[in-house]
Amino acid sequence: MAGRECHHCKQWIEEGEAHDCWTTTEAALTEDLSEDLRDAWERLREIAVAFGDQRIYASGTAIMFSRESCYFFVRPRRSFLQVCVFLGRAVRASQVRRVERKSTSKLVNIIHISHRDEVEPPITDWLREAYDLPDKLAARRARPSRKSKAKRKRTRVNGR
């Protein structure tokens, strides 16, 4: 029997069969979750939806929560939900497993959640902070920097 197993999703693909394992659904990614993880997932989703307008979609092995760009995503695992929250800072807390810089303005704070009771402050506060981050970054870009203010002042003084 000709065919192959997909390296990413481990699905068997017959020879000539179209396959795109990066196309998935939220239901497909959460169908095998234990009851505790499902409750935690539903609580995470419910909290995020309450923040306001956004797009929630599955991509690859993660469920993305996005405004203009992704502000957090969840990777369902066998024994925990890996929650990756994009903030303008590194969070120093026991819930954060590790922090990685993803751009000049964002760091991803990686959290493992295994029960609904963990989806409470401060985690929900960090999710809200991530949701609001694009507004703060836009406001920061719109404000003139100290350097440009100082340069304008020097120009006025020198140019009288």
Coordinates of N, CA and C in Angstrom, one line a residue:
M1 N 0.8 -1.2 0.0 CA 0.0 0.0 0.0 C 0.9 1.2 0.0
A2 N 0.8 2.0 -1.0 CA 1.6 3.3 -1.1 C 0.9 4.4 -0.3
G3 N 1.7 5.2 0.3 CA 1.2 6.3 1.1 C 2.3 6.7 2.1
R4 N 1.9 7.6 3.0 CA 2.9 8.0 4.0 C 2.1 8.6 5.2
E5 N 2.8 8.7 6.3 CA 2.3 9.3 7.5 C 2.8 10.7 7.6
C6 N 1.9 11.7 7.8 CA 2.2 13.1 7.9 C 3.1 13.3 9.1
H7 N 4.2 14.0 8.9 CA 5.1 14.2 10.0 C 4.5 15.1 11.1
H8 N 3.6 16.0 10.8 CA 3.0 16.9 11.7 C 1.8 16.3 12.5
C9 N 0.8 15.8 11.8 CA -0.4 15.4 12.4 C -0.5 13.8 12.6
K10 N 0.5 13.1 12.1 CA 0.5 11.6 12.2 C -0.6 10.9 11.5
Q11 N -1.3 11.6 10.6 CA -2.4 11.0 9.8 C -1.8 10.3 8.6
W12 N -2.4 9.1 8.3 CA -2.0 8.3 7.1 C -2.6 9.0 5.9
I13 N -1.7 9.2 4.9 CA -2.2 9.9 3.6 C -1.9 8.9 2.5
E14 N -3.0 8.6 1.8 CA -2.8 7.7 0.6 C -2.1 8.4 -0.5
E15 N -1.4 7.7 -1.3 CA -0.7 8.3 -2.4 C -1.7 9.0 -3.3
G16 N -1.3 10.3 -3.6 CA -2.1 11.2 -4.5 C -3.2 11.9 -3.7
E17 N -3.5 11.6 -2.5 CA -4.5 12.2 -1.7 C -4.1 13.6 -1.3
A18 N -5.0 14.6 -1.4 CA -4.6 16.0 -0.9 C -4.6 16.0 0.6
H19 N -3.6 16.7 1.1 CA -3.5 16.8 2.6 C -2.9 18.1 3.0
D20 N -3.6 18.7 3.9 CA -3.1 20.0 4.5 C -3.4 19.9 6.0
C21 N -2.4 19.4 6.8 CA -2.6 19.3 8.2 C -2.7 20.6 8.9
W22 N -2.3 21.7 8.3 CA -2.4 23.0 9.0 C -3.8 23.5 8.9
T23 N -4.7 22.9 8.2 CA -6.1 23.3 8.2 C -6.8 22.4 9.2
T24 N -7.3 22.9 10.2 CA -8.0 22.2 11.3 C -9.1 23.0 11.8
T25 N -9.7 22.4 12.9 CA -10.8 23.2 13.5 C -10.6 23.2 15.0
E26 N -11.3 24.1 15.7 CA -11.2 24.2 17.1 C -11.7 22.8 17.7
A27 N -12.8 22.3 17.2 CA -13.4 21.0 17.7 C -12.4 19.9 17.5
A28 N -11.7 19.8 16.4 CA -10.7 18.8 16.2 C -9.6 18.8 17.2
L29 N -9.1 20.0 17.5 CA -8.0 20.2 18.4 C -8.4 19.9 19.9
T30 N -9.7 20.1 20.2 CA -10.1 19.9 21.6 C -10.9 18.6 21.9
E31 N -11.1 17.8 20.8 CA -12.0 16.6 21.0 C -11.5 15.6 22.0
D32 N -10.2 15.5 22.1 CA -9.6 14.4 23.0 C -9.2 14.9 24.4
L33 N -9.7 16.1 24.7 CA -9.3 16.7 26.0 C -10.0 15.9 27.2
S34 N -9.4 15.8 28.3 CA -10.0 15.2 29.5 C -11.1 16.2 30.0
E35 N -11.9 15.8 30.9 CA -13.0 16.6 31.4 C -12.4 17.9 32.0
D36 N -11.3 17.7 32.8 CA -10.7 18.9 33.5 C -10.1 19.9 32.5
L37 N -9.5 19.3 31.5 CA -8.9 20.2 30.4 C -10.0 20.9 29.6
R38 N -11.0 20.1 29.3 CA -12.1 20.7 28.5 C -12.8 21.9 29.3
D39 N -13.0 21.7 30.6 CA -13.5 22.8 31.5 C -12.6 24.0 31.5
A40 N -11.3 23.7 31.6 CA -10.3 24.8 31.6 C -10.3 25.5 30.2
W41 N -10.4 24.8 29.1 CA -10.5 25.3 27.8 C -11.7 26.2 27.6
E42 N -12.9 25.7 28.0 CA -14.1 26.5 27.9 C -14.0 27.8 28.7
R43 N -13.4 27.7 29.9 CA -13.3 28.9 30.7 C -12.4 29.9 30.0
L44 N -11.2 29.5 29.5 CA -10.3 30.3 28.8 C -11.0 31.0 27.6
R45 N -11.7 30.3 26.8 CA -12.4 30.8 25.7 C -13.5 31.8 26.1
E46 N -14.3 31.5 27.1 CA -15.3 32.3 27.6 C -14.7 33.7 28.1
I47 N -13.6 33.6 28.8 CA -13.0 34.9 29.3 C -12.5 35.7 28.1
A48 N -11.9 35.1 27.1 CA -11.4 35.9 26.0 C -12.5 36.5 25.2
V49 N -13.6 35.8 25.0 CA -14.7 36.3 24.2 C -15.3 37.5 24.9
A50 N -15.3 37.5 26.2 CA -15.8 38.7 27.0 C -15.0 40.0 26.8
F51 N -13.8 39.9 26.3 CA -12.9 41.0 26.1 C -13.5 41.9 25.0
G52 N -14.1 41.3 24.0 CA -14.6 42.1 22.9 C -14.3 41.5 21.5
D53 N -14.4 42.4 20.5 CA -14.3 42.0 19.1 C -12.9 41.3 18.9
Q54 N -12.9 40.1 18.2 CA -11.7 39.4 17.9 C -12.0 38.3 17.0
R55 N -11.0 37.6 16.5 CA -11.1 36.5 15.7 C -10.5 35.3 16.4
I56 N -11.3 34.2 16.5 CA -10.8 32.9 17.1 C -10.8 31.9 16.0
Y57 N -9.6 31.2 15.8 CA -9.5 30.3 14.7 C -8.4 29.2 15.1
A58 N -8.6 28.1 14.5 CA -7.6 27.0 14.6 C -6.6 27.1 13.5
S59 N -5.3 26.9 13.9 CA -4.3 26.9 12.9 C -3.2 25.9 13.3
G60 N -2.9 24.9 12.5 CA -1.9 23.9 12.9 C -2.3 23.2 14.1
T61 N -1.6 23.3 15.2 CA -1.8 22.6 16.4 C -2.3 23.6 17.5
A62 N -2.7 24.8 17.1 CA -3.1 25.8 18.1 C -4.4 26.5 17.8
I63 N -5.0 27.1 18.8 CA -6.2 27.9 18.6 C -5.8 29.3 18.9
M64 N -6.0 30.2 17.9 CA -5.5 31.5 18.0 C -6.6 32.5 18.4
F65 N -6.2 33.5 19.2 CA -7.1 34.6 19.6 C -6.4 35.8 19.1
S66 N -7.1 36.6 18.2 CA -6.5 37.6 17.5 C -7.3 38.9 17.3
R67 N -6.7 40.0 17.4 CA -7.3 41.3 17.1 C -6.7 41.6 15.7
E68 N -5.8 42.6 15.7 CA -5.0 42.9 14.4 C -4.0 41.7 14.2
S69 N -3.5 41.3 15.4 CA -2.5 40.2 15.4 C -2.9 39.3 16.5
C70 N -2.3 38.1 16.6 CA -2.5 37.2 17.6 C -2.1 37.8 19.0
Y71 N -3.0 37.7 20.0 CA -2.5 38.2 21.3 C -2.3 37.0 22.3
F72 N -2.9 35.9 22.0 CA -2.6 34.7 22.7 C -3.1 33.5 21.9
F73 N -2.5 32.3 22.2 CA -3.0 31.1 21.6 C -2.8 30.0 22.6
V74 N -3.6 28.9 22.3 CA -3.6 27.7 23.1 C -3.3 26.5 22.3
R75 N -2.3 25.7 22.8 CA -2.0 24.4 22.3 C -2.5 23.3 23.2
P76 N -3.5 22.6 22.8 CA -4.0 21.5 23.7 C -3.0 20.4 23.7
R77 N -2.6 20.0 24.9 CA -1.7 18.8 25.0 C -2.4 17.7 25.8
R78 N -1.8 16.6 26.0 CA -2.4 15.5 26.6 C -2.8 15.8 28.1
S79 N -1.9 16.4 28.8 CA -2.1 16.7 30.3 C -2.2 18.1 30.7
F80 N -2.2 19.0 29.7 CA -2.3 20.5 30.0 C -2.6 21.3 28.8
L81 N -3.0 22.5 29.0 CA -3.2 23.5 27.9 C -2.0 24.4 27.9
Q82 N -1.2 24.5 26.8 CA -0.1 25.4 26.8 C -0.7 26.7 26.3
V83 N -0.7 27.7 27.1 CA -1.2 29.0 26.8 C 0.0 30.0 26.6
C84 N 0.0 30.6 25.4 CA 1.1 31.5 25.0 C 0.6 32.9 24.9
V85 N 1.0 33.8 25.8 CA 0.4 35.1 25.9 C 1.4 36.1 25.5
F86 N 1.1 37.0 24.5 CA 2.0 38.0 24.0 C 1.8 39.3 24.7
L87 N 2.8 39.7 25.5 CA 2.8 40.9 26.3 C 4.0 41.8 25.9
G88 N 4.0 43.0 26.4 CA 5.1 43.9 26.2 C 6.2 43.7 27.2
R89 N 6.0 42.7 28.1 CA 7.0 42.5 29.2 C 7.0 41.0 29.5
A90 N 8.1 40.6 30.2 CA 8.2 39.3 30.8 C 7.5 39.3 32.1
V91 N 6.6 38.3 32.3 CA 6.0 38.1 33.6 C 6.8 37.3 34.5
R92 N 7.1 37.7 35.7 CA 7.8 37.0 36.7 C 6.8 36.4 37.7
A93 N 6.4 35.2 37.4 CA 5.4 34.5 38.3 C 5.5 33.0 38.2
S94 N 5.1 32.3 39.2 CA 5.2 30.9 39.2 C 4.4 30.2 38.1
Q95 N 3.4 30.8 37.6 CA 2.5 30.2 36.5 C 3.3 30.2 35.2
V96 N 4.2 31.1 35.0 CA 4.9 31.2 33.7 C 6.1 30.3 33.7
R97 N 6.0 29.3 32.7 CA 7.1 28.3 32.5 C 8.3 28.9 31.9
R98 N 8.1 29.7 30.9 CA 9.3 30.4 30.2 C 8.8 31.6 29.4
V99 N 9.7 32.5 29.1 CA 9.5 33.7 28.3 C 10.4 33.7 27.1
E100 N 9.9 34.1 26.0 CA 10.7 34.2 24.8 C 10.4 35.5 24.1
R101 N 11.4 36.2 23.6 CA 11.2 37.4 22.8 C 10.7 37.0 21.4
K102 N 9.7 37.7 21.0 CA 9.1 37.4 19.6 C 9.3 38.5 18.7
S103 N 9.4 39.8 19.2 CA 9.7 40.9 18.3 C 10.3 42.0 19.2
T104 N 10.5 43.2 18.7 CA 11.1 44.3 19.5 C 10.1 44.7 20.6
S105 N 8.8 44.5 20.3 CA 7.8 45.0 21.3 C 7.1 43.9 22.1
K106 N 7.2 42.7 21.7 CA 6.5 41.6 22.3 C 7.3 40.4 22.8
L107 N 6.9 39.9 24.0 CA 7.5 38.7 24.5 C 6.3 37.7 24.7
V108 N 6.6 36.4 24.5 CA 5.6 35.4 24.7 C 5.8 34.8 26.1
N109 N 4.8 34.8 26.9 CA 4.9 34.2 28.2 C 4.1 32.9 28.1
I110 N 4.8 31.8 28.4 CA 4.2 30.5 28.2 C 3.8 29.9 29.6
I111 N 2.5 29.5 29.6 CA 1.8 29.1 30.8 C 1.2 27.7 30.6
H112 N 1.3 26.8 31.5 CA 0.6 25.5 31.4 C -0.6 25.5 32.4
I113 N -1.8 25.2 31.9 CA -3.0 25.1 32.7 C -3.5 23.7 32.6
S114 N -3.9 23.1 33.8 CA -4.4 21.8 33.8 C -5.8 21.7 34.4
H115 N -6.3 22.8 35.0 CA -7.6 22.8 35.6 C -8.3 24.1 35.5
R116 N -9.6 24.1 35.4 CA -10.4 25.3 35.3 C -10.1 26.3 36.4
D117 N -9.8 25.9 37.6 CA -9.6 26.8 38.7 C -8.3 27.6 38.5
E118 N -7.5 27.2 37.6 CA -6.3 28.0 37.3 C -6.6 29.2 36.4
V119 N -7.7 29.2 35.8 CA -8.1 30.3 34.8 C -8.8 31.4 35.6
E120 N -8.0 32.0 36.4 CA -8.4 33.1 37.3 C -7.3 34.2 37.3
P121 N -7.5 35.3 38.0 CA -6.4 36.3 38.1 C -5.2 35.6 38.8
P122 N -4.0 35.8 38.4 CA -3.5 36.8 37.5 C -3.5 36.4 36.0
I123 N -3.8 35.2 35.7 CA -3.8 34.7 34.3 C -4.8 35.5 33.5
T124 N -6.0 35.6 34.0 CA -7.0 36.4 33.2 C -6.6 37.8 33.0
D125 N -5.9 38.4 34.0 CA -5.4 39.8 33.9 C -4.4 39.9 32.8
W126 N -3.5 38.9 32.7 CA -2.5 38.9 31.6 C -3.1 38.8 30.3
L127 N -4.2 37.9 30.2 CA -4.9 37.8 28.9 C -5.5 39.2 28.5
R128 N -6.1 39.9 29.5 CA -6.7 41.2 29.2 C -5.6 42.2 28.8
E129 N -4.5 42.1 29.5 CA -3.4 43.0 29.1 C -2.9 42.7 27.7
A130 N -2.8 41.5 27.3 CA -2.4 41.1 25.9 C -3.5 41.6 24.9
Y131 N -4.7 41.5 25.3 CA -5.8 42.0 24.4 C -5.7 43.5 24.1
D132 N -5.3 44.2 25.2 CA -5.2 45.7 25.1 C -3.9 46.2 24.6
L133 N -2.9 45.3 24.5 CA -1.6 45.7 24.1 C -1.5 46.4 22.7
P134 N -2.2 46.0 21.7 CA -2.1 46.8 20.4 C -2.5 48.2 20.5
D135 N -3.5 48.5 21.4 CA -4.0 49.9 21.6 C -2.8 50.7 22.3
K136 N -2.2 50.1 23.2 CA -1.1 50.8 23.9 C 0.1 51.0 23.0
L137 N 0.4 50.0 22.2 CA 1.5 50.2 21.2 C 1.2 51.3 20.2
A138 N 0.0 51.3 19.7 CA -0.4 52.4 18.8 C -0.4 53.7 19.4
A139 N -0.8 53.9 20.6 CA -0.7 55.2 21.3 C 0.7 55.6 21.5
R140 N 1.6 54.6 21.8 CA 3.0 54.9 22.0 C 3.6 55.4 20.7
R141 N 3.3 54.8 19.6 CA 3.8 55.2 18.3 C 3.3 56.6 17.9
A142 N 2.1 56.9 18.3 CA 1.5 58.2 17.9 C 2.1 59.4 18.7
R143 N 2.5 59.1 19.9 CA 3.1 60.1 20.8 C 4.6 60.4 20.3
P144 N 4.9 61.7 20.2 CA 6.3 62.0 19.9 C 7.3 61.5 21.0
S145 N 8.4 61.0 20.6 CA 9.4 60.5 21.6 C 10.1 61.6 22.2
R146 N 10.8 61.3 23.3 CA 11.6 62.4 24.0 C 12.7 62.9 23.1
K147 N 13.3 62.0 22.3 CA 14.4 62.4 21.4 C 13.9 63.4 20.4
S148 N 12.7 63.2 19.8 CA 12.2 64.1 18.8 C 11.8 65.4 19.4
K149 N 11.3 65.4 20.7 CA 10.9 66.7 21.4 C 12.2 67.5 21.6
A150 N 13.3 66.8 22.1 CA 14.5 67.5 22.4 C 15.1 68.0 21.1
K151 N 15.0 67.3 20.0 CA 15.5 67.8 18.7 C 14.8 69.0 18.3
R152 N 13.4 69.0 18.4 CA 12.6 70.2 18.0 C 13.0 71.4 18.9
K153 N 13.3 71.2 20.2 CA 13.6 72.3 21.1 C 15.0 72.8 20.6
R154 N 16.0 72.0 20.3 CA 17.3 72.5 19.9 C 17.2 73.3 18.6
T155 N 16.3 72.8 17.7 CA 16.2 73.4 16.4 C 15.6 74.8 16.6
R156 N 14.6 75.0 17.5 CA 14.0 76.3 17.8 C 15.0 77.2 18.5
V157 N 15.8 76.7 19.4 CA 16.8 77.5 20.1 C 17.9 77.9 19.1
N158 N 18.4 77.0 18.3 CA 19.5 77.3 17.4 C 19.0 78.2 16.2
G159 N 17.8 77.8 15.7 CA 17.2 78.5 14.6 C 16.5 79.8 15.0
R160 N 16.3 80.0 16.3 CA 15.6 81.1 17.0 C 14.3 81.3 16.5

